XYZ file of C-alpha atoms in Angstrom:
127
model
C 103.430 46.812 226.980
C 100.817 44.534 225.538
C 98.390 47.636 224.116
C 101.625 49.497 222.657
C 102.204 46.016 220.875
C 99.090 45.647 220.047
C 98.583 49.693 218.698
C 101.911 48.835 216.882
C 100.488 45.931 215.227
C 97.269 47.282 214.483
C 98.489 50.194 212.762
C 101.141 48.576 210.603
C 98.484 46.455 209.315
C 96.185 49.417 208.057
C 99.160 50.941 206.761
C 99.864 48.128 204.189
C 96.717 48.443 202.168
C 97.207 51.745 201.517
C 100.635 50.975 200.453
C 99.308 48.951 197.772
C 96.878 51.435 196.637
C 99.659 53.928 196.248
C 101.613 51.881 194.082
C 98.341 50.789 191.891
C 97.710 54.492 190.956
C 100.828 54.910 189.208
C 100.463 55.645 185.138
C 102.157 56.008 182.089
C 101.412 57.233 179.194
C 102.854 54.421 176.473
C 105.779 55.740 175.268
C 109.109 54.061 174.756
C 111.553 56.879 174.048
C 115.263 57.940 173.350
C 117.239 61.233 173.845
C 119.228 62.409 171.100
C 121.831 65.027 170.963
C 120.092 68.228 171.443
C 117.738 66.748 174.244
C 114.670 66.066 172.634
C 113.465 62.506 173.251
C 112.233 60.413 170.617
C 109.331 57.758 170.092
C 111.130 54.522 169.640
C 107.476 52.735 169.716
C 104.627 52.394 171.869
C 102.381 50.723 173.978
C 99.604 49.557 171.635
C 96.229 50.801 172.775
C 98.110 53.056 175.401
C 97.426 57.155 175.592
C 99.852 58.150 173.395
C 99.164 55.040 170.619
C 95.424 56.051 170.862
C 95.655 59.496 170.500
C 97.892 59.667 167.196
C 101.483 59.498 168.904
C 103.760 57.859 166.190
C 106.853 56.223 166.341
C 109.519 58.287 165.192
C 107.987 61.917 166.623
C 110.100 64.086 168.230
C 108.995 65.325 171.644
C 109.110 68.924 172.452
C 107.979 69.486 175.251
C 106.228 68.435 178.526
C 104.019 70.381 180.361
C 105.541 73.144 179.396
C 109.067 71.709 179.992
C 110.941 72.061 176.685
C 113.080 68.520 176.552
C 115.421 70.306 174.685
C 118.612 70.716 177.179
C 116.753 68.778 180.035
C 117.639 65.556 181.905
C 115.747 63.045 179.937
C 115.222 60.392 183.216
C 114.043 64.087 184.454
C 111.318 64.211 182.439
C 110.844 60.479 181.528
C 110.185 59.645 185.234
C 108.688 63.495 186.707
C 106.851 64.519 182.995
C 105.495 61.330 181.130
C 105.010 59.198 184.595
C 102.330 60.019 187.391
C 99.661 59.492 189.465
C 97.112 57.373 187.109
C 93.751 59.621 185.850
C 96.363 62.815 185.647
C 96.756 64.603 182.248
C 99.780 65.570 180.486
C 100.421 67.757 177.552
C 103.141 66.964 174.896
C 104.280 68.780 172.019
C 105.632 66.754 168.979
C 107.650 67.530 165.963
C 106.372 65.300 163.169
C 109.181 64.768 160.263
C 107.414 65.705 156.952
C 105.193 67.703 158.753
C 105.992 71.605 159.490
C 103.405 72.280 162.356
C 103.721 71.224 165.983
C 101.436 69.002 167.264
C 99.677 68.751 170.782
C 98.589 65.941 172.517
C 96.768 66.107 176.262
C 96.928 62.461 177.489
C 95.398 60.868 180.517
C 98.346 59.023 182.456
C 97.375 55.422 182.945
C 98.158 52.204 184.344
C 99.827 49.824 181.738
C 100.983 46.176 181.401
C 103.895 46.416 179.155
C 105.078 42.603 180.037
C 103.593 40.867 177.140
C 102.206 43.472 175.282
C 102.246 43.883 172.167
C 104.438 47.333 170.792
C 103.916 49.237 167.430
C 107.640 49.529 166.293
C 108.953 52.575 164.286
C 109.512 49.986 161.282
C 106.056 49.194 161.765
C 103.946 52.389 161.069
């Protein structure tokens, strides 16, 4: 009874590290976003010196797609939380619609952890 304790105990106990490494791995890319009407999400502001901020993201773009998932007709906590969000150190691929600007864009970000409490964000107004 003791050693089942005990092998209880012992393996609960390396179980909780890894628990907290699983949550530490989780990433974002920066991007505070709304749907509108037709599906497509777009870039309220961002998460200054985040992926998307560094890499030319703007507030006010229109995303596209993700990963080849069109956002278009799609369930945007669907892609927010299965597209944007993931596994920290784990590219993603968005397509943006830029107003003023005819072509598509294409940006591959690296998912990453972020600290959003207390950070500062680059507004629409802003840019």
């Amino acid at each position: 009874m003791i050693k089942t304790l005990l092998a209880i105990l012992l393996f609960v106990l390396l179980l909780l590290p890894a628990s907290g490494q699983a949550a530490a791995v989780f990433g974002g890319v920066g991007i505070d976003g709304v749907p509108r009407a037709d599906g497509t999400i777009v870039v309220r502001q961002l998460v200054a010196g985040g992926p998307a901020h560094l890499a030319g993201v703007k507030a006010g773009d229109i995303i596209t797609q993700v990963d080849g998932t069109p956002t278009a007709g799609s369930d945007f906590k669907f892609i927010v939380e299965r597209r944007l969000r993931g596994r920290a150190g784990t590219p993603v691929l968005i397509l943006v619609r830029r107003p003023g600007n005819p072509k598509t864009l294409s940006f591959k970000l690296v998912r990453r952890q972020l600290k959003v409490a207390g950070t500062a964000k680059k507004e629409a107004k802003g840019e």
